[in-house]
CSV table of C-alpha atoms in Angstrom, one decimal:
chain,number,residue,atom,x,y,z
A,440,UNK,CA,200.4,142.4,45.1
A,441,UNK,CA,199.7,139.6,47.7
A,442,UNK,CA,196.3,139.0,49.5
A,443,UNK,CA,196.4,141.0,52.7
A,444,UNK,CA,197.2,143.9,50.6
A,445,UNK,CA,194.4,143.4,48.3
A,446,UNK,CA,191.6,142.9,51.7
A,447,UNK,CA,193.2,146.5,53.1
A,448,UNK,CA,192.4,148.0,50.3
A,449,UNK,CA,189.0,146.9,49.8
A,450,UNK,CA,187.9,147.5,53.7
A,451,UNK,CA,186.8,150.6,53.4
A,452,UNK,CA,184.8,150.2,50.7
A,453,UNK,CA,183.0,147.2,52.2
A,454,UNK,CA,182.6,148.8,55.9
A,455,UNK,CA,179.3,151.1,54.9
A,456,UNK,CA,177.8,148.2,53.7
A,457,UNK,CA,178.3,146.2,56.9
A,458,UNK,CA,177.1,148.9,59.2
A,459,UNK,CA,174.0,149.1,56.5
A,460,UNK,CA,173.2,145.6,57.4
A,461,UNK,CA,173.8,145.4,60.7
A,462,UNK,CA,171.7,148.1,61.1
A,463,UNK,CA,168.9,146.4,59.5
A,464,UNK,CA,169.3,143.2,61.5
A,465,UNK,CA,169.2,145.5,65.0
A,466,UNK,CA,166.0,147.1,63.6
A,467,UNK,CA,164.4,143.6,62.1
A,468,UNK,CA,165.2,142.6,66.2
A,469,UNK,CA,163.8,145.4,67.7
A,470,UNK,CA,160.3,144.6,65.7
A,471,UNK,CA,160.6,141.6,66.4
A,472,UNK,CA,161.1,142.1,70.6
A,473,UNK,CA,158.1,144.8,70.4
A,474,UNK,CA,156.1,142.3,68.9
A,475,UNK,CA,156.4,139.9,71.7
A,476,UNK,CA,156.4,142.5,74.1
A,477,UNK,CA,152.6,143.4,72.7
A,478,UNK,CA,151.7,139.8,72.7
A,479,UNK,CA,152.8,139.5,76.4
A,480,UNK,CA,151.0,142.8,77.3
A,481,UNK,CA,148.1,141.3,75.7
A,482,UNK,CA,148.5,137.6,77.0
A,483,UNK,CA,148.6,139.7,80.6
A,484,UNK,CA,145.7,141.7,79.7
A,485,UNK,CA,143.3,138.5,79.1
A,486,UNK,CA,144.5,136.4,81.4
A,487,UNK,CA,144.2,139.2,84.2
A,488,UNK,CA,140.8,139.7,82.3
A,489,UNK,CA,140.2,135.5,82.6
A,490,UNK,CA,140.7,135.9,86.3
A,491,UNK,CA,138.8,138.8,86.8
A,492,UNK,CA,135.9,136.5,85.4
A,493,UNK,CA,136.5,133.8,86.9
A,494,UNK,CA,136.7,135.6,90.2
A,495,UNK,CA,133.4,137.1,89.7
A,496,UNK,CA,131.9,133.7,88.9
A,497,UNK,CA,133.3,132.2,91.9
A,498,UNK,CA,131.8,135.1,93.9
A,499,UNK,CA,128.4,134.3,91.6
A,500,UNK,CA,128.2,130.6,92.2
A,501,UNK,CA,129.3,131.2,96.0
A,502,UNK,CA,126.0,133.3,96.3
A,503,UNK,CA,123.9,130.9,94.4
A,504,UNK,CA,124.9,128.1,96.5
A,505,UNK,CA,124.4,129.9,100.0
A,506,UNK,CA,120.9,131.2,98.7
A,507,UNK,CA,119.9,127.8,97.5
A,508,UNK,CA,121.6,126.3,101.2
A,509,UNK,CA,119.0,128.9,102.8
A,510,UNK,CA,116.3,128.1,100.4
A,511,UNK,CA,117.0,124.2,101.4
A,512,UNK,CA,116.9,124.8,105.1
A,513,UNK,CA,113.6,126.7,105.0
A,514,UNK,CA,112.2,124.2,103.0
A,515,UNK,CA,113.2,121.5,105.6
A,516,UNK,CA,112.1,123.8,107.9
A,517,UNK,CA,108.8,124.0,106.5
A,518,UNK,CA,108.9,120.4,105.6
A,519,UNK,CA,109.2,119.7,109.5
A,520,UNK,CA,106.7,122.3,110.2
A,521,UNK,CA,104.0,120.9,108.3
A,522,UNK,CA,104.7,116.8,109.5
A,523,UNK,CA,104.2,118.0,112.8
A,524,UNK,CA,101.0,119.7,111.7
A,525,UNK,CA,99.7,116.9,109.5
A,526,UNK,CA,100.8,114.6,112.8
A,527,UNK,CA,98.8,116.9,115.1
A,528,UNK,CA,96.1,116.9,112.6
A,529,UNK,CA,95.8,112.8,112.5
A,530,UNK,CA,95.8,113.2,116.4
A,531,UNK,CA,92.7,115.8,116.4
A,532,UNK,CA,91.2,113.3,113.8
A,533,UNK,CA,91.5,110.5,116.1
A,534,UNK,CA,90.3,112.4,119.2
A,535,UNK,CA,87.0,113.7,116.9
A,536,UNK,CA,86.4,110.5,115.3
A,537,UNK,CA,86.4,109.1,118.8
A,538,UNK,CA,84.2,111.6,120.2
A,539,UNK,CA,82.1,111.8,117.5
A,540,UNK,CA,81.8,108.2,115.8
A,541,UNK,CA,80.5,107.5,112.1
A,542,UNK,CA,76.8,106.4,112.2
A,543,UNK,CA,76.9,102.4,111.9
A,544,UNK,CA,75.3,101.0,108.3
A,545,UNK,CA,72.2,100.3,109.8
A,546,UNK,CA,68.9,101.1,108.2
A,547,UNK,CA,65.4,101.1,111.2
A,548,UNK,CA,62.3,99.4,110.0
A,549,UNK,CA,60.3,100.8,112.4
A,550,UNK,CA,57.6,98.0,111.5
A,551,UNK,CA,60.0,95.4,112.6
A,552,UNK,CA,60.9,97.2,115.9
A,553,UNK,CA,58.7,95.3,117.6
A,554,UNK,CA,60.0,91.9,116.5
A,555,UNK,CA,63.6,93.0,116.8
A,556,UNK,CA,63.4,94.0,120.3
A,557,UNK,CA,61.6,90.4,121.8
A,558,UNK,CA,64.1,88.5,119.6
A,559,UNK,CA,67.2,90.5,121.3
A,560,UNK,CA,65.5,89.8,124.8
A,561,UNK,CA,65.2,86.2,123.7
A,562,UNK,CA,68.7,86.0,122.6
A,563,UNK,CA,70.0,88.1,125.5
A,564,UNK,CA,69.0,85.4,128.1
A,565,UNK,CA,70.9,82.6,125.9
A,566,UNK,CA,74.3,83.5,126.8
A,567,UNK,CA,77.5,81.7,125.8
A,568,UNK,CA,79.1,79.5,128.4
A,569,UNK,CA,82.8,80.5,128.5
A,570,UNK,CA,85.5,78.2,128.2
A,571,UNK,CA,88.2,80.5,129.7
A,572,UNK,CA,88.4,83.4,132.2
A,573,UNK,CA,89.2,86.0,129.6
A,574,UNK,CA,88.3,88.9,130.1
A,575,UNK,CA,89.5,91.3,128.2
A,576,UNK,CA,88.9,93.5,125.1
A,577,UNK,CA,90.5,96.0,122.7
A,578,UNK,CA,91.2,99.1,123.8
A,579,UNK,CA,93.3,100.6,120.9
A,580,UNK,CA,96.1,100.0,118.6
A,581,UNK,CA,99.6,100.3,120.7
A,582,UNK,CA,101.8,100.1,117.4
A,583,UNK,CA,101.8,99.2,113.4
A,584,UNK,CA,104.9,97.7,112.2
A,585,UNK,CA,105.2,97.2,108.1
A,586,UNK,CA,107.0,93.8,107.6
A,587,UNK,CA,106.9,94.1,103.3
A,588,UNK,CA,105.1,93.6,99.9
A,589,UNK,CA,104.2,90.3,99.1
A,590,UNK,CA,102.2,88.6,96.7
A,591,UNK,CA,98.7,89.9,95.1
A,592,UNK,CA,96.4,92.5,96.5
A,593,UNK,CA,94.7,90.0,98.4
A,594,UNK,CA,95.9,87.1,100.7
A,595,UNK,CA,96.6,86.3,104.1
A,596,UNK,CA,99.3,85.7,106.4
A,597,UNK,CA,99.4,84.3,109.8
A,598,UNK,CA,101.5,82.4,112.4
A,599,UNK,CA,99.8,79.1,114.2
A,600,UNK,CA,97.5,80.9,116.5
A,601,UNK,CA,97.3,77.8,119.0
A,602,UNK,CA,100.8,76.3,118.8
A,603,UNK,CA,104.2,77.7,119.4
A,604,UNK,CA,105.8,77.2,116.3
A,605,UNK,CA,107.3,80.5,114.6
A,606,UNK,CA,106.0,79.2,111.3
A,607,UNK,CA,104.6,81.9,108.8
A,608,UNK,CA,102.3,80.7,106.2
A,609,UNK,CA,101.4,82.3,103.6
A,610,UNK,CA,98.0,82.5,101.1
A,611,UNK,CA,98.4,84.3,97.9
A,612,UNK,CA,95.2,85.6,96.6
A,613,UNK,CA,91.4,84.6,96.8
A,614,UNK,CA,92.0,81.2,94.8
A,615,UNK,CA,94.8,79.3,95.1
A,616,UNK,CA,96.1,75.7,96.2
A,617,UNK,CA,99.7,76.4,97.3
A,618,UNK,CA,100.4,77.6,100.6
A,619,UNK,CA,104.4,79.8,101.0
A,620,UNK,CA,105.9,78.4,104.8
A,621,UNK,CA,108.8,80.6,106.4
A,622,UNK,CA,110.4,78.7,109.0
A,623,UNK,CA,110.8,82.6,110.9
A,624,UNK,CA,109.3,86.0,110.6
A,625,UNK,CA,113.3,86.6,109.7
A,626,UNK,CA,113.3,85.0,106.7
A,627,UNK,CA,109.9,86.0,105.8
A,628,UNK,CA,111.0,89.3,106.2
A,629,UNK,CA,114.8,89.4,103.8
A,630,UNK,CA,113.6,86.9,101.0
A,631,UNK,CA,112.1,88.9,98.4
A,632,UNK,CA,111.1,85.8,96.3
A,633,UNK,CA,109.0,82.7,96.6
A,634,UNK,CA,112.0,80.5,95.9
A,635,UNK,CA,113.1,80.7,99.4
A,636,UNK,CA,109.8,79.4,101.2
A,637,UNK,CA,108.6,75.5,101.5
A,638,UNK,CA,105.7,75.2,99.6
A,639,UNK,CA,102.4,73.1,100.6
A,640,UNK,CA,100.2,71.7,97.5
A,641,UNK,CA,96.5,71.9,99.1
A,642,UNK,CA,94.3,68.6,97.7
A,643,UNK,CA,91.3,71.1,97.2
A,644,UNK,CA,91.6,75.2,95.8
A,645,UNK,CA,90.6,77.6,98.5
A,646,UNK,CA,88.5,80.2,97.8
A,647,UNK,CA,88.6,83.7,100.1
A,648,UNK,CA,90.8,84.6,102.4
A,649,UNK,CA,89.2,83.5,105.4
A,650,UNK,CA,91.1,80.8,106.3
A,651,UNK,CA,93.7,80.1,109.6
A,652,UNK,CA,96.0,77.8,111.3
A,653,UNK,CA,95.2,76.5,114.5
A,654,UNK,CA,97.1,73.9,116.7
A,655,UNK,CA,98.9,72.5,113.6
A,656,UNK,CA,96.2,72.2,111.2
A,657,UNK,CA,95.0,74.4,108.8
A,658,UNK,CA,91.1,75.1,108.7
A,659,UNK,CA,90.2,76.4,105.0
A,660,UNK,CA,87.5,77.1,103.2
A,661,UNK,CA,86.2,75.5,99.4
A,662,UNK,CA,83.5,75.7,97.3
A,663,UNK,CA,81.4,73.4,95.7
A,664,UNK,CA,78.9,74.8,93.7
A,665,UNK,CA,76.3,76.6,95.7
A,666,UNK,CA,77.3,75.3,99.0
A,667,UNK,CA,80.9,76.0,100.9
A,668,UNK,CA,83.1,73.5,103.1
A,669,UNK,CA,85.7,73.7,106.2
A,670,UNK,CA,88.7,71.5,105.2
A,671,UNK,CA,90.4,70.0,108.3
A,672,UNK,CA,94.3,70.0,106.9
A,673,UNK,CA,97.1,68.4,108.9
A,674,UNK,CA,100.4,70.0,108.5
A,675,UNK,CA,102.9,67.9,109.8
A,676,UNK,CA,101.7,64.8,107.3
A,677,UNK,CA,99.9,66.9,104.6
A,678,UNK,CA,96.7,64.7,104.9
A,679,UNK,CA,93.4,66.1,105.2
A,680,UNK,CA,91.6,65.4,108.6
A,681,UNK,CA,88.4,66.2,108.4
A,682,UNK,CA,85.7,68.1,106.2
A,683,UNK,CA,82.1,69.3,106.9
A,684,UNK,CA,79.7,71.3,104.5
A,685,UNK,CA,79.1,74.1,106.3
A,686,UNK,CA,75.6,74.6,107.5
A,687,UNK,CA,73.9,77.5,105.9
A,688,UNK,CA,71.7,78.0,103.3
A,689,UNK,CA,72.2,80.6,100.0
A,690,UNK,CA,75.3,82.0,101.5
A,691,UNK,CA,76.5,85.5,100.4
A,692,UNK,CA,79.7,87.4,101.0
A,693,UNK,CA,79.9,88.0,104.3
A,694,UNK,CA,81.9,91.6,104.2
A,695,UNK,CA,80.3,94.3,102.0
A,696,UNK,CA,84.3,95.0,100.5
A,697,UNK,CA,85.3,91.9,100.7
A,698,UNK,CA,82.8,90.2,98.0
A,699,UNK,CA,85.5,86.8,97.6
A,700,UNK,CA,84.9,85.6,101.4
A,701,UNK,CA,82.2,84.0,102.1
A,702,UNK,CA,82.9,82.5,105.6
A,703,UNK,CA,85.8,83.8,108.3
A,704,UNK,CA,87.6,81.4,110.1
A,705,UNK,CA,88.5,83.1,113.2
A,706,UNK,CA,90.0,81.8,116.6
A,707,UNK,CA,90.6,83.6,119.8
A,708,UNK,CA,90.8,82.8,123.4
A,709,UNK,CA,87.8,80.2,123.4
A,710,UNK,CA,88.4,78.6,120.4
A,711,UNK,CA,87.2,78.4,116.6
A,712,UNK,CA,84.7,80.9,115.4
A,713,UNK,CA,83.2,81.4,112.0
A,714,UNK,CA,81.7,84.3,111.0
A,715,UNK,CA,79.0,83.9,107.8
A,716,UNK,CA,76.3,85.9,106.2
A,717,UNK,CA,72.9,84.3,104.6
A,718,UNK,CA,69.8,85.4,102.4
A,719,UNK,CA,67.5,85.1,105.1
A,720,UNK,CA,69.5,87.8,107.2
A,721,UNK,CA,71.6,89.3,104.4
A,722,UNK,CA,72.1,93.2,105.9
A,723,UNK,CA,73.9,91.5,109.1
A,724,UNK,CA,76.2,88.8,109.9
A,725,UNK,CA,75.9,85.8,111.7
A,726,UNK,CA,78.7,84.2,113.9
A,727,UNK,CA,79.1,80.2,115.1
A,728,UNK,CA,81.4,78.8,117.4
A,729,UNK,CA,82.9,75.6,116.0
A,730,UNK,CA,84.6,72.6,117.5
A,731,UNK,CA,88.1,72.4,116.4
A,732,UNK,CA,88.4,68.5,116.3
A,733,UNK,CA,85.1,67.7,114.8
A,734,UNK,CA,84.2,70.8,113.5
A,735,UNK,CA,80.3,70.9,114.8
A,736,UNK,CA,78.9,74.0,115.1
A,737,UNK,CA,78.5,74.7,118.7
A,738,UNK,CA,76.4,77.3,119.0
A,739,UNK,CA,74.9,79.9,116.3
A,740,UNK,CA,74.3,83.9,116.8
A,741,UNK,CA,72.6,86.6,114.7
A,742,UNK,CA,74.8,89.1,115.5
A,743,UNK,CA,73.4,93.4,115.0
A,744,UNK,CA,76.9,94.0,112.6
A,745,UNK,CA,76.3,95.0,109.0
A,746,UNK,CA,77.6,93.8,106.3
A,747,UNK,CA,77.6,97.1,104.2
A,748,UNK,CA,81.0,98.7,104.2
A,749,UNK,CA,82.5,95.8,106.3
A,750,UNK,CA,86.3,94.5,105.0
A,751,UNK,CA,87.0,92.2,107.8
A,752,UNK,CA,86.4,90.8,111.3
A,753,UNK,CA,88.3,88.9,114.3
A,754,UNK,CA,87.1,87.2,117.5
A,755,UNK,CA,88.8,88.1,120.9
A,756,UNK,CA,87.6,86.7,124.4
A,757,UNK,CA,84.6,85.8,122.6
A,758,UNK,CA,83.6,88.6,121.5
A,759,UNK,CA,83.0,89.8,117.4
A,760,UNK,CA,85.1,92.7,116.4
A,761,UNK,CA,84.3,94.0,112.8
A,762,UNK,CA,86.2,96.5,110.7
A,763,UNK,CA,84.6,98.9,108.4
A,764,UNK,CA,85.9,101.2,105.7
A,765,UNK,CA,84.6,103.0,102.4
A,766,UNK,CA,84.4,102.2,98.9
A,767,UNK,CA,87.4,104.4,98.2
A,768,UNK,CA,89.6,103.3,101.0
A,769,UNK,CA,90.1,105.0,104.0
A,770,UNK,CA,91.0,105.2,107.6
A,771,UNK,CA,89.7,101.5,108.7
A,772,UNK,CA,87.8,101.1,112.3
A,773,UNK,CA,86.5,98.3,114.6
A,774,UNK,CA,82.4,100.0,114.8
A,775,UNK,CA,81.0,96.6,115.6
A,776,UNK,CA,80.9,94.6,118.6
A,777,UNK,CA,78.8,91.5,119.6
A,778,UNK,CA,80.1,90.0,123.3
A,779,UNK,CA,78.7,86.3,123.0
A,780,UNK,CA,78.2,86.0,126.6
A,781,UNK,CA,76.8,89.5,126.7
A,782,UNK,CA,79.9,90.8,129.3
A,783,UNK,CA,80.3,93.6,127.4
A,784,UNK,CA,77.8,96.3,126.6
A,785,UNK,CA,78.2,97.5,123.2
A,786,UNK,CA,78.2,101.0,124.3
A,787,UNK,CA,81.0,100.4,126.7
A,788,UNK,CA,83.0,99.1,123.4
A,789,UNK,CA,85.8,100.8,122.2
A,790,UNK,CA,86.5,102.4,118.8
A,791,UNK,CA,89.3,101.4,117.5
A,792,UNK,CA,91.0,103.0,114.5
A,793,UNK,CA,93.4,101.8,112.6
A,794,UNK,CA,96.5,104.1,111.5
A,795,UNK,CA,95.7,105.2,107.5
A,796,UNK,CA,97.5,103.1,105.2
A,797,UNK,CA,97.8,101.9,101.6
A,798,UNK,CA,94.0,100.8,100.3
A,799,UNK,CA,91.8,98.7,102.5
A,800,UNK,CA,92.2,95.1,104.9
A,801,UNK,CA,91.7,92.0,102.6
A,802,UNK,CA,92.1,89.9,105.7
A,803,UNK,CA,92.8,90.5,109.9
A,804,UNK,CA,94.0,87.3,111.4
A,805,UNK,CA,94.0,87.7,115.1
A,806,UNK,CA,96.7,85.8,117.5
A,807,UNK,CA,95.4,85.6,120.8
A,808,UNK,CA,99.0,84.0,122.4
A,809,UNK,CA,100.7,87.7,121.0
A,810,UNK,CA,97.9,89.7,121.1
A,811,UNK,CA,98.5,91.4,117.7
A,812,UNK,CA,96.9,90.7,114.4
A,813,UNK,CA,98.7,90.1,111.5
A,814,UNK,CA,97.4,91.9,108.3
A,815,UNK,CA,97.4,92.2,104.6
A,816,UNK,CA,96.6,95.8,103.3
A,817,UNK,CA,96.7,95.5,99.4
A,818,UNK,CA,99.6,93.2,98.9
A,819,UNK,CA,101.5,95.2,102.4
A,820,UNK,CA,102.0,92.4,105.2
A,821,UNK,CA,101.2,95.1,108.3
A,822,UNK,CA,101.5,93.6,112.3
A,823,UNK,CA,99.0,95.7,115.1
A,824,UNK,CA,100.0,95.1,118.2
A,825,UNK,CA,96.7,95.9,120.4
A,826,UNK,CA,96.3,97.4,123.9
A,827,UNK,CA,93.7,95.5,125.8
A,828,UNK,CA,91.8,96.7,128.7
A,829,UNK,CA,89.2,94.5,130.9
A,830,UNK,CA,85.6,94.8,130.3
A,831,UNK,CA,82.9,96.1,132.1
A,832,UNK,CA,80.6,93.5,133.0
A,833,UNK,CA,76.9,94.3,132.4
């Protein structure tokens, strides 16, 4: 029997068991394709799900970020607000304290009143002889411009209030011997280190900060024990000039917050001033006019300004302008002011405040050829640019 005859023969015995298995494999398929078909539903289920949450975050953090836009502009809003009322505030406080000025430090003794009133008509008569036709005096302050931070708490910085130079020197502290020189107010202004300024060695320590730079020298102050000189500096060949003891007994400081200054080199229209304080007088302060070249005292004044509460003083047409403040720093104003040749009555005088800053003025150098003074306001270099007005002759 060959081959073919044997398979045709065993064919139908073999066909149940094919369709037997091929049924299995369709079913094993179809399990297999529900399967998926569940895991797809359920893939689409979650990820609709997913998007659904995601959605409703989206909606969520949508609302969260126009509430806190709101929130932001009524805070601005409010922020605004209240400048403009703390700005309308500082100008009520200016008209007020203007209106109604602070008491100056000045204690009566009415068993001196006697005495006090011939000596003022004594010194009334004795008038100062002016130099110039000045006639000016501070009316307020136009504008305060903040140049940086430089330096110690206390200090000074100034231009040449004589010359033209563009110079800024700088004084670092009460006791020092090296003055910082800017060729501009530029570069004083960008270089934030010391590195970048000329530096001039000083043969003798100042002490103080009541020193200035006048028609190319520099007039400074040092101590010798008890007693206190003016050093006569030249700057353009960093020799000293001149030097003279200063001629005042059992000197004391001569501003109240100010206890490291003991004399204030001051120059204005008419020339040097110094401005002192003694034992024999030591609730005011007394003011000289010096000569520049020889430095002489010219001419000597006990002047009715007090020392308590005083931080600093300038000189302008020849007439004392001092600045007092509070222990714990405060708005700083000019309360004070002596007119050498008598020109101006003191009630004719103007109160000048100055805008509230950072702590309190360890020094006010006063430039008469710009009419602003330059300022150091604990370690802050500040520039006030004044308004003048003339004065009423008395």
């Amino acid at each position: 029997m060959g081959p073919w005859r044997c398979l045709l023969l065993l064919l139908p015995l073999l066909a149940p068991a094919l369709r037997a298995q091929q049924q299995q494999f369709m079913e094993y398929v179809e399990r297999r394709i529900t399967l998926l078909e569940e895991r797809i539903s359920q893939w689409h289920d979650q990820s609709s799900r997913y998007s659904t949450e995601l959605r409703d975050f989206k909606n969520q953090v949508l609302g969260m970020l126009e509430a806190a836009e709101k929130e932001r502009e009524a805070l601005r809003a409010e922020a605004e607000g209240a400048a403009v009322r703390v700005d309308r505030l500082e100008r009520e406080v200016d008209y007020l304290e203007t209106q109604n000025p602070a008491p100056p430090c000045v204690e009566v003794d009415e068993t001196l009143m006697d005495k006090q009133v011939a000596t003022a008509k004594q010194r009334k008569n004795e008038k100062y002889t002016k130099l110039t036709d000045c006639s000016d005096t501070i009316a307020s302050v136009r504008a305060m411009k903040i140049l940086k931070r430089f330096g110690s708490s206390s200090g000074l910085w100034t231009k040449d209030t004589a010359g033209s130079s563009e110079k800024i020197y700088v004084f670092d502290g009460t006791a020092n011997d090296t003055v910082y020189v800017f060729p501009r107010m530029r570069e004083f202004t960008l270089f934030s280190a010391t590195r970048k300024a000329a530096r001039i060695k000083l043969p003798y320590p100042w002490v103080g900060t009541g020193h200035l730079v006048y028609d190319g020298h520099l007039y400074y102050i040092r101590q010798q024990g008890q007693s206190f000189q003016v050093i006569k500096f030249n700057l353009a060949n960093k020799t000293v000039v001149d030097s003279s003891v200063f001629p005042a007994e059992e000197q004391i400081p001569v501003f109240g917050l100010s206890p490291s200054t003991y004399i204030e080199v001051s120059a204005d229209e008419e020339g040097l001033w110094a401005i002192y304080a003694t034992k024999e007088d030591e609730k005011n302060m007394c003011l000289a006019k010096l000569d520049p070249a020889s430095l002489d005292i010219e001419q000597m004044w006990d002047t009715p300004c007090p020392r308590e509460n005083a931080e600093g003083a300038f000189v302008v047409c020849g007439a004392l302008h001092v600045v007092y403040n509070t222990r714990l720093p405060s708005r700083a104003r000019v309360q004070c002011v002596f007119d050498v040749s008598g020109t101006l009555a003191p009630e004719d005088a103007s109160l000048v405040y100055f805008p509230k800053r950072y702590g309190s003025h360890a020094s006010l150098k006063y430039s008469p050829r710009e009419r602003q003074i330059y300022a150091w306001d604990d370690g802050y270099q500040i520039i006030y640019r004044m308004e003048m007005k003339k004065k009423l002759e008395v």
